[in-house]
Amino acid sequence: MSVKTGDRYGGSFASDVWTTFVRWTIKSVRNPFVLVVSLVQPIIFLVLFTQVFGGVATSALEGVTYETYLVPAIVIQVALVAAATSGIGLVNDIENGMFEKTLVSPMNRVAVFVGKTLAEVVRIIAQVTIVLSLGVVLGAEIATGLTGAVAIAGICVLFSVWFTAFSNVLAVVTRDEESTIIGANLLQLPLLFVSSAFLPLPALPTWIQTVATFNPITYGVDATRAVMLGEDTMTVIEVTRFGGMWDTLVPALAVLVCLALAFGSVAIYAISRAASADVR
Amino acid sequence: MTEYAIEARDVAVTYADGTEAVRGVDLLVETGEFFGFLGPNGAGKTTLIKTLVTLLRPTDGTVTVNGFDAVAEPQSVRATVGYMPQETSIDPELTARENLRFACDAYGVSRAERGDRIDELLALVELTDVADKVADDFSGGMKKRLDAATALVHRPPLVFLDEPTTGLDPAARNRLWEYFQRINDEGTTVFLTTQYLEEADQLCDRLSVIQDGSVVADGTPETLKRRVGGEILDVELAEPAESERAVAVARDESLFAEGATITPTESGLTVTARDARTRGTDLLVALRDADIGVVGFDVRAPTLDDVFLAVTGERTEAAAADGGDVQAEAVSNGGDAREAAMTDDGETGAAPDADGVSR
């Protein structure tokens, strides 16, 4: 006799996404410490940089205040820091057994990654809103208005995907909180400084301009800055086909989408194979 | 219902570093059985469980769980088993109710059924009063009970429990045993690994012992105990340091029938023999003649601890913690204790049926 048992195969993809999203959102709300702490460094950068470099830099920025110039870089930094903490959450899940429990359930692996990332997206939107508001208070201007502010949040979300994926891959590979934090932090500051984040690229050494061309942060910052200023700001790729800020947005968003797909695929593969990868 | 909840044939699991954690294991677990899987630390118990619940892919062999091929149909296997891993696996930042709700949603329990099911499970594991408290504040026993409840949300026909009571105090352990016995009485097949042989003795219909990745014995607890071969004579010496000399005396005098095993322990020595009761006094006389002081002795029926020692040459971690040897060197009149590796057929190694599968 061989009658198969069980006719339930878990929920749908959407319900698996929702289930994961709800769990991670509850954890975020219950632990606002992470939200607040990950805002500290970007806010310090925003306040300090505008005070220290504001006077010098504004003269080189042709009519744009340094506050306006800097805010796009800070919101991208916020997304970067938030994405870096994503892996830490996964390490905690591995340590407290929830990761294994999820893998042994019939939940869709892609949905699990998407749901967790969506919860982090909500946190990033909240943080970006706080930083944008602070920037405006400090004197920054968003040329494209409220629509532009929403677009900036959207770009930050898109930008965060590749680093969220990277951070999760680090977590799965190292399975250690400290290693994940060190690995993610090791890249954050150098990547910010060898990009168009804090100063216009033409003002930086040639080698930094070359590295910046291959640095994802350059594309995130240029895209948010284009929306902030309402004009074409990209210098690493010359595009004139779309006109105005779209000459920056189209190539920058294309690069960010490709990065998100590439890193996201690697993360999903790593998470799916996490348990069995050790076996021949 | 399938006849067998688990059919594993010639299963091998080799890790990327070359470690052969499981080698050619054959296993049949009947639907509705309470099955115990025992073995020393590092014997391959957890690796095999992880293979059965699809966390690991077997390097070789076939695994069928609830009628589904674990490699070809992993989603179907996952949907029809409950798994309680060795380490407590609950989200400490969620409440008990939220943990159960997450588990319900993960296994596709319908919204109409979810609320009642959560209340029912909270009552089963006696956590109703703290249902809305964050799990991080729970004691170890409460976390384990919640963990067990999350493995049962979808009423799986088969539940894997990997050392579920390790680290719990006896009262908490007893409560969990009651829950496991109850779900088994209701028809759920239970696959249990444990360090506590008393737990296996009390709960399991049948046991397998794994060592170095291979099944070395299986049968009902009573059958295995009978196969130890006689009774157990425990001798407590005035000077435990003399246990090796006492073992030599017992062996040299050929006091016991062929096949007896004589094992040094922390407090003296243990003799397993058919004539342990009748020849016990002869041993005491021999020890006195050898000027070895005896402060106590006891003749008793074998326990699963004795089975475990005879089969694996080791005591379980739990038994060792209670005062036994972690790695006792067994000396017998008839050969090494491991030769006593037992099966229902009384043969060495796992007992194969006509299909070459241990049952």
XYZ file of C-alpha atoms in Angstrom:
639
model
C 0.000 0.000 0.000
C 1.464 3.323 -0.934
C -1.016 6.131 -0.559
C 0.780 9.443 -0.430
C 0.102 11.507 2.623
C -0.312 15.251 2.877
C -1.962 17.483 0.341
C -0.676 20.798 1.641
C 2.345 22.378 0.043
C 2.637 25.576 2.046
C 1.237 28.886 0.902
C 1.535 30.739 -2.400
C 4.586 32.782 -3.378
C 2.792 35.986 -2.378
C 1.750 34.604 0.998
C 5.311 33.393 1.667
C 6.586 36.908 0.863
C 3.943 38.409 3.175
C 4.661 35.924 5.987
C 8.376 36.742 5.895
C 7.737 40.475 5.532
C 5.451 40.498 8.582
C 7.978 38.635 10.743
C 10.868 40.956 9.892
C 8.712 44.068 10.211
C 7.560 43.019 13.691
C 11.220 42.527 14.635
C 12.131 45.996 13.289
C 9.291 47.702 15.129
C 10.109 45.818 18.321
C 13.767 46.776 18.084
C 13.919 50.449 16.946
C 17.492 50.595 18.253
C 18.784 49.281 14.898
C 16.820 51.928 12.980
C 18.147 54.716 15.173
C 21.754 53.532 15.396
C 22.098 53.005 11.657
C 21.017 56.645 11.196
C 23.683 58.043 13.512
C 26.693 57.820 11.215
C 24.984 59.331 8.127
C 23.545 62.181 10.205
C 26.958 62.892 11.733
C 28.410 62.922 8.198
C 25.652 65.296 7.030
C 26.156 67.766 9.861
C 29.970 67.555 10.029
C 30.640 67.630 6.285
C 28.386 70.615 5.692
C 30.115 72.482 8.525
C 33.699 71.440 7.664
C 33.637 71.419 3.853
C 30.577 73.567 3.152
C 32.424 76.869 2.743
C 35.217 75.463 0.579
C 33.082 73.180 -1.550
C 30.237 75.561 -2.323
C 32.572 77.821 -4.312
C 33.439 74.867 -6.583
C 29.822 73.793 -7.068
C 28.608 76.546 -9.388
C 25.553 77.874 -7.606
C 24.601 74.731 -5.675
C 24.863 74.751 -1.889
C 26.952 71.960 -0.356
C 23.899 70.876 1.671
C 21.985 70.283 -1.545
C 25.001 68.556 -3.074
C 25.652 66.359 -0.048
C 22.146 65.135 0.843
C 21.977 62.680 -2.124
C 25.241 61.116 -0.924
C 23.954 60.837 2.634
C 20.700 59.147 1.643
C 22.703 56.627 -0.367
C 24.908 56.120 2.691
C 21.753 55.490 4.730
C 20.704 52.823 2.243
C 24.186 51.339 2.373
C 24.269 51.138 6.188
C 20.739 49.716 6.330
C 21.607 47.117 3.715
C 24.731 46.155 5.656
C 22.630 45.324 8.733
C 20.497 42.947 6.666
C 23.159 40.253 6.844
C 23.376 40.637 10.609
C 19.677 39.778 10.869
C 20.302 36.687 8.782
C 23.244 35.626 10.981
C 20.972 35.989 14.024
C 18.417 33.817 12.244
C 21.097 31.201 11.551
C 22.226 31.312 15.180
C 18.746 31.013 16.684
C 17.725 28.243 14.292
C 15.015 30.169 12.441
C 16.980 30.009 9.180
C 17.065 26.208 9.302
C 13.427 26.122 10.357
C 12.532 28.221 7.310
C 14.582 26.011 4.984
C 12.876 22.862 6.245
C 9.427 24.375 5.704
C 7.787 24.361 2.263
C 8.240 28.133 1.946
C 9.594 29.355 -1.389
C 13.277 30.345 -0.982
C 12.994 33.313 -3.353
C 9.912 34.534 -1.486
C 11.817 34.330 1.800
C 14.578 36.577 0.435
C 12.090 38.960 -1.185
C 9.980 39.229 1.982
C 12.995 39.963 4.167
C 14.288 42.534 1.677
C 10.862 44.223 1.515
C 10.869 44.644 5.292
C 14.281 46.306 5.019
C 12.969 48.498 2.197
C 10.304 49.889 4.523
C 13.017 50.721 7.062
C 15.148 52.369 4.374
C 12.214 54.508 3.203
C 11.638 55.665 6.790
C 15.297 56.498 7.262
C 15.645 58.277 3.915
C 12.578 60.368 4.758
C 14.175 61.399 8.053
C 17.489 62.348 6.398
C 15.809 64.231 3.533
C 13.755 66.208 6.046
C 16.849 67.013 8.085
C 18.693 68.060 4.935
C 15.892 70.467 4.010
C 16.012 71.889 7.535
C 19.763 72.429 7.112
C 19.186 74.307 3.838
C 19.142 71.660 1.079
C 16.690 72.157 -1.803
C 14.941 69.427 -3.799
C 14.477 71.011 -7.243
C 11.950 68.365 -8.293
C 9.779 68.864 -5.204
C 7.793 66.197 -3.385
C 7.728 63.939 -6.449
C 11.506 64.162 -6.496
C 11.676 63.222 -2.810
C 9.595 60.112 -3.490
C 11.822 59.298 -6.481
C 14.940 59.675 -4.322
C 13.509 57.190 -1.807
C 12.770 54.830 -4.700
C 16.320 55.103 -6.024
C 17.694 54.422 -2.540
C 15.545 51.293 -2.337
C 16.773 50.070 -5.723
C 20.343 50.906 -4.760
C 20.074 48.983 -1.480
C 19.210 45.671 -3.142
C 22.716 44.810 -4.338
C 24.329 45.566 -0.995
C 21.537 43.807 0.911
C 22.191 40.753 -1.247
C 25.942 41.089 -0.752
C 25.505 41.364 3.017
C 23.254 38.273 3.079
C 25.758 36.274 1.037
C 28.453 37.307 3.539
C 26.178 36.121 6.345
C 25.545 32.730 4.746
C 29.223 32.224 3.930
C 30.698 33.372 7.268
C 27.719 32.452 9.547
C 29.258 34.877 12.000
C 27.944 38.256 13.098
C 31.330 39.919 13.566
C 32.656 38.741 10.207
C 29.509 39.970 8.483
C 29.755 43.401 10.128
C 33.476 43.709 9.395
C 33.049 42.502 5.810
C 30.243 44.968 5.104
C 31.842 47.907 6.930
C 35.186 47.287 5.282
C 33.622 48.232 1.965
C 31.264 51.012 3.027
C 33.582 53.959 3.688
C 36.175 53.270 0.977
C 33.377 52.877 -1.577
C 31.828 56.174 -0.468
C 35.096 58.075 -0.744
C 36.094 56.693 -4.158
C 32.832 57.852 -5.724
C 31.088 61.097 -6.604
C 29.502 61.166 -3.122
C 31.298 64.019 -1.380
C 33.012 66.015 -4.141
C 32.609 66.368 -7.915
C 34.723 63.726 -9.681
C 36.719 66.242 -11.780
C 38.054 67.629 -8.465
C 39.431 64.200 -7.489
C 42.646 62.407 -8.594
C 42.517 60.533 -11.905
C 42.800 57.087 -10.301
C 39.770 57.801 -8.102
C 37.832 58.917 -11.173
C 38.715 55.577 -12.821
C 37.677 53.535 -9.754
C 34.497 55.628 -9.422
C 33.419 54.534 -12.903
C 33.146 50.957 -11.622
C 31.772 51.885 -8.196
C 28.016 51.242 -7.726
C 27.816 54.151 -5.289
C 28.634 56.597 -8.069
C 25.483 55.496 -9.934
C 23.292 55.656 -6.841
C 24.570 59.085 -5.837
C 24.435 60.490 -9.394
C 20.843 59.293 -9.809
C 19.631 60.802 -6.511
C 21.625 63.978 -7.182
C 20.117 64.325 -10.651
C 16.639 64.234 -9.085
C 17.739 66.583 -6.286
C 19.088 69.171 -8.764
C 16.707 68.371 -11.608
C 19.597 68.164 -14.085
C 22.133 65.801 -15.654
C 24.895 65.189 -13.096
C 26.622 62.078 -14.385
C 30.208 62.425 -15.475
C 31.374 58.816 -15.673
C 29.120 57.958 -18.625
C 28.186 60.565 -21.237
C 24.553 60.154 -22.311
C 22.717 62.973 -24.164
C 19.822 61.084 -25.729
C 17.101 61.566 -23.104
C 17.610 65.147 -22.045
C 18.096 66.782 -18.617
C 18.213 64.590 -15.530
C 17.082 61.567 -17.578
C 20.559 61.476 -19.163
C 21.752 60.527 -15.673
C 18.738 58.528 -14.485
C 18.442 56.120 -17.407
C 22.048 54.792 -17.377
C 22.286 54.930 -13.571
C 19.043 53.017 -13.035
C 20.054 50.503 -15.717
C 23.305 49.843 -13.853
C 21.499 49.549 -10.499
C 18.887 47.149 -11.892
C 21.631 44.941 -13.359
C 23.503 44.968 -10.045
C 20.328 44.124 -8.120
C 19.555 41.184 -10.425
C 23.127 39.862 -10.353
C 23.700 40.134 -6.611
C 20.093 39.135 -5.809
C 20.461 35.949 -7.859
C 23.697 35.063 -6.082
C 22.039 35.677 -2.690
C 19.019 33.514 -3.522
C 21.318 30.747 -4.753
C 23.470 31.007 -1.617
C 20.439 30.945 0.699
C 18.848 28.010 -1.141
C 22.071 26.017 -1.073
C 23.100 27.092 2.423
C 22.298 23.837 4.141
C 23.402 21.330 1.545
C 26.445 23.121 0.141
C 28.743 21.256 2.517
C 27.776 17.876 1.107
C 29.510 16.269 -1.850
C -1.233 6.319 4.490
C 2.027 4.747 3.379
C 3.173 1.569 5.123
C 6.502 3.155 5.926
C 6.934 6.734 7.044
C 10.649 6.474 6.271
C 12.410 4.241 3.774
C 16.135 4.876 3.564
C 18.234 2.534 1.497
C 22.018 2.499 1.383
C 22.166 6.163 2.325
C 25.589 7.791 2.456
C 26.398 11.408 3.228
C 29.936 12.628 2.638
C 30.845 16.211 3.449
C 32.918 18.339 1.109
C 35.949 17.907 3.380
C 35.757 14.141 2.859
C 34.135 13.257 6.188
C 31.858 10.246 5.706
C 29.173 11.155 8.239
C 26.694 8.469 7.146
C 27.706 5.254 5.387
C 25.300 2.846 3.766
C 22.470 3.261 6.253
C 19.302 1.227 5.649
C 16.289 2.202 7.694
C 12.588 1.420 7.659
C 10.267 3.224 10.052
C 6.668 2.100 10.040
C 3.838 4.593 10.012
C 2.692 5.297 13.563
C 5.900 4.007 15.147
C 7.814 5.817 17.893
C 11.323 5.223 16.609
C 14.527 5.998 18.507
C 17.849 6.709 16.869
C 20.794 6.533 19.238
C 24.505 7.022 18.925
C 27.513 8.751 20.461
C 28.293 12.367 19.643
C 29.465 12.672 16.038
C 28.053 9.257 15.098
C 25.941 10.716 12.272
C 22.515 11.077 13.938
C 21.962 14.737 13.094
C 23.395 14.345 9.582
C 20.912 11.549 8.884
C 17.987 13.555 10.296
C 18.977 16.551 8.182
C 19.036 14.276 5.153
C 15.593 12.893 5.964
C 14.108 16.408 6.312
C 15.783 17.530 3.031
C 18.276 19.947 4.593
C 21.074 17.789 3.167
C 21.140 15.781 -0.044
C 22.364 12.218 0.271
C 25.632 11.586 -1.535
C 24.395 8.080 -2.281
C 21.293 5.943 -1.780
C 17.589 6.735 -1.759
C 15.402 8.388 0.852
C 11.611 8.206 0.794
C 9.650 10.093 3.438
C 5.861 9.784 3.686
C 5.953 8.241 0.214
C 7.876 11.142 -1.348
C 11.404 10.985 -2.737
C 13.459 13.391 -0.607
C 15.646 14.447 -3.547
C 13.060 14.604 -6.339
C 10.107 15.875 -4.245
C 11.625 17.878 -1.383
C 8.675 20.295 -1.156
C 6.259 17.421 -0.577
C 8.525 15.991 2.116
C 8.827 19.413 3.805
C 5.050 19.880 3.768
C 4.427 16.560 5.497
C 7.037 16.514 8.261
C 7.584 18.452 11.449
C 11.149 19.084 12.591
C 12.428 20.070 15.999
C 16.170 20.627 15.681
C 18.744 20.017 18.393
C 19.140 23.716 19.176
C 15.965 25.588 20.099
C 14.726 27.277 16.941
C 12.219 29.975 17.723
C 12.350 33.687 17.001
C 13.194 35.245 20.386
C 11.830 38.643 19.344
C 8.352 37.276 18.607
C 5.740 36.223 21.133
C 4.734 32.583 21.505
C 1.563 33.276 19.529
C 3.494 35.102 16.782
C 5.978 32.241 16.500
C 3.106 29.811 16.046
C 1.357 32.118 13.574
C 4.555 32.321 11.526
C 4.823 28.527 11.535
C 1.149 28.198 10.511
C 1.661 30.601 7.612
C 4.910 28.904 6.591
C 3.060 25.588 6.309
C -0.025 27.040 4.656
C -2.463 26.423 7.506
C -5.662 28.162 6.432
C -6.669 31.399 8.166
C -9.967 29.827 9.200
C -8.138 27.049 11.002
C -5.152 29.062 12.238
C -6.563 30.700 15.356
C -8.022 27.495 16.778
C -4.895 25.536 15.938
C -2.657 28.063 17.706
C -4.876 28.029 20.818
C -4.938 24.237 20.766
C -1.136 24.001 20.567
C -0.599 26.667 23.220
C -2.821 24.611 25.502
C -1.013 21.386 24.568
C 2.379 22.790 25.597
C 0.880 24.769 28.484
C 1.889 28.210 27.262
C -1.567 29.777 27.012
C -0.892 32.115 29.937
C 2.263 33.516 28.305
C 1.038 33.381 24.710
C 1.557 37.087 24.168
C 4.921 37.392 25.894
C 8.142 37.667 23.905
C 9.865 34.269 23.697
C 13.223 35.738 24.709
C 11.878 35.972 28.275
C 10.997 32.254 28.413
C 12.939 29.613 30.348
C 14.794 26.915 28.406
C 11.963 24.455 28.985
C 9.297 26.878 27.800
C 11.300 27.624 24.646
C 11.638 23.906 23.932
C 7.892 23.409 24.396
C 7.153 26.304 22.058
C 9.625 24.876 19.558
C 7.856 21.509 19.728
C 4.504 23.225 19.155
C 5.780 25.041 16.044
C 6.779 21.664 14.584
C 3.205 20.423 14.925
C 1.149 23.300 13.478
C 0.312 21.513 10.227
C -0.525 18.190 11.904
C 2.356 16.400 10.172
C 2.073 12.615 9.957
C 5.798 12.391 10.813
C 7.796 14.407 13.343
C 11.578 14.471 13.723
C 12.852 15.310 17.197
C 16.619 15.812 17.363
C 17.673 15.565 21.014
C 14.596 17.553 22.065
C 15.181 17.388 25.809
C 18.937 17.987 25.987
C 19.759 20.494 28.704
C 16.325 20.422 30.333
C 15.713 19.620 33.976
C 13.957 16.293 34.706
C 10.557 17.919 35.298
C 10.643 19.784 31.962
C 11.901 16.626 30.264
C 9.015 14.593 31.666
C 6.484 17.125 30.413
C 7.891 16.995 26.900
C 7.848 13.187 27.009
C 4.132 13.360 27.774
C 3.503 15.607 24.752
C 5.497 13.354 22.448
C 3.721 10.255 23.740
C 0.370 11.968 23.272
C 0.983 12.923 19.630
C 2.256 9.405 18.935
C -0.874 7.944 20.543
C -2.876 10.113 18.150
C -1.155 8.439 15.187
C 1.858 10.636 14.455
C 5.054 8.785 13.598
C 7.899 10.055 15.764
C 11.596 9.822 14.911
C 13.616 10.666 18.010
C 17.314 11.043 18.675
C 18.368 11.410 22.275
C 21.277 11.296 24.682
C 18.946 10.071 27.405
C 18.530 6.327 27.105
C 15.840 6.379 29.778
C 13.888 8.589 27.372
C 14.344 6.102 24.526
C 13.472 3.203 26.820
C 10.262 4.814 27.981
C 9.039 6.206 24.669
C 10.328 4.160 21.754
C 8.736 1.127 20.157
C 11.989 0.371 18.351
C 15.558 1.658 18.304
C 18.553 1.815 16.024
C 22.064 2.553 17.200
C 24.414 4.352 14.833
C 28.160 4.523 15.215
C 30.717 6.030 12.852
C 27.958 6.583 10.313
C 26.687 2.992 10.265
C 23.751 1.298 12.007
C 25.268 -1.249 14.397
C 22.164 -2.505 16.198
C 18.411 -2.308 16.095
C 15.380 -3.828 17.734
C 12.883 -3.155 20.487
C 14.352 -1.881 23.781
C 13.546 -5.205 25.456
C 15.151 -7.257 22.694
C 18.295 -5.174 22.777
C 18.549 -5.455 26.541
C 18.176 -9.236 26.366
C 20.947 -9.345 23.796
C 23.385 -7.798 26.232
C 23.756 -11.358 27.475
C 22.796 -11.913 31.073
C 22.839 -9.633 34.047
C 25.036 -6.799 35.190
C 27.235 -6.947 38.276
C 28.461 -3.524 39.418
C 31.301 -3.599 41.945
C 32.359 -0.494 43.842
C 35.959 -0.558 45.057
C 37.406 1.112 48.136
C 40.179 2.454 45.881
C 38.773 3.202 42.421
C 42.349 3.543 41.141
C 42.601 -0.232 41.473
C 39.862 -0.880 38.937
C 42.308 -1.968 36.207
C 43.903 -4.499 38.609
C 40.454 -5.705 39.634
C 39.520 -6.230 35.976
C 42.726 -8.224 35.496
C 41.858 -10.391 38.532
C 38.350 -11.049 37.216
C 39.697 -11.943 33.810
C 42.636 -14.073 34.973
C 40.507 -16.166 37.279
C 38.144 -16.973 34.377
C 35.317 -16.594 36.836
C 32.571 -15.976 34.328
C 31.182 -17.860 31.391
C 32.492 -17.251 27.881
C 31.191 -14.062 26.332
C 31.217 -12.073 29.570
C 32.425 -8.492 29.369
C 34.392 -6.945 32.216
C 34.629 -3.190 32.136
C 36.491 -0.755 34.401
C 34.363 2.147 35.624
C 35.105 5.286 37.595
C 34.174 3.601 40.860
C 35.277 0.017 40.179
C 34.191 -2.448 37.531
C 31.134 -3.823 35.773
C 30.658 -7.407 34.670
C 28.072 -8.393 32.090
C 27.578 -12.149 32.055
C 24.964 -14.874 31.954
C 26.231 -16.078 35.344
C 26.859 -12.666 36.889
C 24.454 -13.377 39.754
C 25.704 -16.878 40.636
C 29.435 -16.150 40.235
C 29.333 -12.690 41.798
C 30.376 -13.929 45.220
C 33.348 -15.797 43.655
C 34.532 -12.481 42.227
C 34.259 -10.813 45.625
C 36.355 -13.592 47.174
C 38.952 -13.304 44.405
C 39.171 -9.561 44.906
C 39.586 -10.019 48.674
C 42.362 -12.569 48.064
C 44.062 -10.042 45.796
C 43.860 -7.490 48.584
C 41.416 -5.261 46.717
C 38.813 -3.703 48.996
C 35.144 -3.781 47.955
C 32.676 -1.316 49.467
C 29.572 -2.236 47.522
C 28.050 -4.361 44.752
C 24.783 -4.718 42.910
C 23.325 -7.247 40.495
C 20.732 -5.823 38.100
C 19.022 -6.322 34.759
C 20.676 -4.581 31.773
C 19.544 -1.074 30.845
C 19.798 0.663 27.496
C 22.960 2.287 28.854
C 24.479 -1.183 28.986
C 23.225 -1.867 25.470
C 24.775 1.365 24.283
C 28.087 0.569 25.967
C 28.143 -2.966 24.587
C 27.358 -1.837 21.060
C 29.436 1.309 20.795
C 32.120 0.828 23.435
C 31.103 4.248 24.793
C 28.711 5.591 27.354
C 26.303 8.306 26.329
C 27.213 11.848 27.310
C 24.285 11.846 29.736
C 25.383 8.594 31.370
C 28.959 9.829 31.578
C 27.745 12.990 33.279
C 26.032 10.761 35.845
C 29.355 9.216 36.767
C 30.149 6.560 34.189
C 33.094 6.460 31.825
C 32.954 8.481 28.637
C 35.046 5.911 26.834
C 35.249 2.663 28.696
C 37.649 0.037 27.506
C 35.718 -3.189 27.629
C 37.599 -6.406 28.278
C 35.751 -9.639 27.882
C 36.407 -13.336 28.242
C 35.280 -13.893 24.716
C 36.520 -10.786 22.912
C 35.839 -7.070 22.482
C 32.546 -5.726 23.709
C 31.789 -4.358 20.267
C 31.512 -7.924 19.057
C 28.330 -7.970 21.047
C 26.772 -5.509 18.604
C 23.257 -6.767 18.565
C 20.299 -7.199 16.377
C 16.949 -8.872 16.665
C 18.594 -11.865 15.024
C 21.423 -11.851 17.491
C 23.850 -11.206 14.668
C 26.665 -8.705 14.572
C 25.744 -5.428 12.874
C 22.376 -4.276 11.596
C 19.791 -6.924 10.973
C 18.955 -6.975 7.301
C 15.621 -8.326 6.131
C 15.100 -9.966 2.811
C 15.600 -6.569 1.143
C 18.750 -5.938 3.132
C 17.000 -3.290 5.213
C 16.975 -2.953 9.003
C 13.474 -3.076 10.399
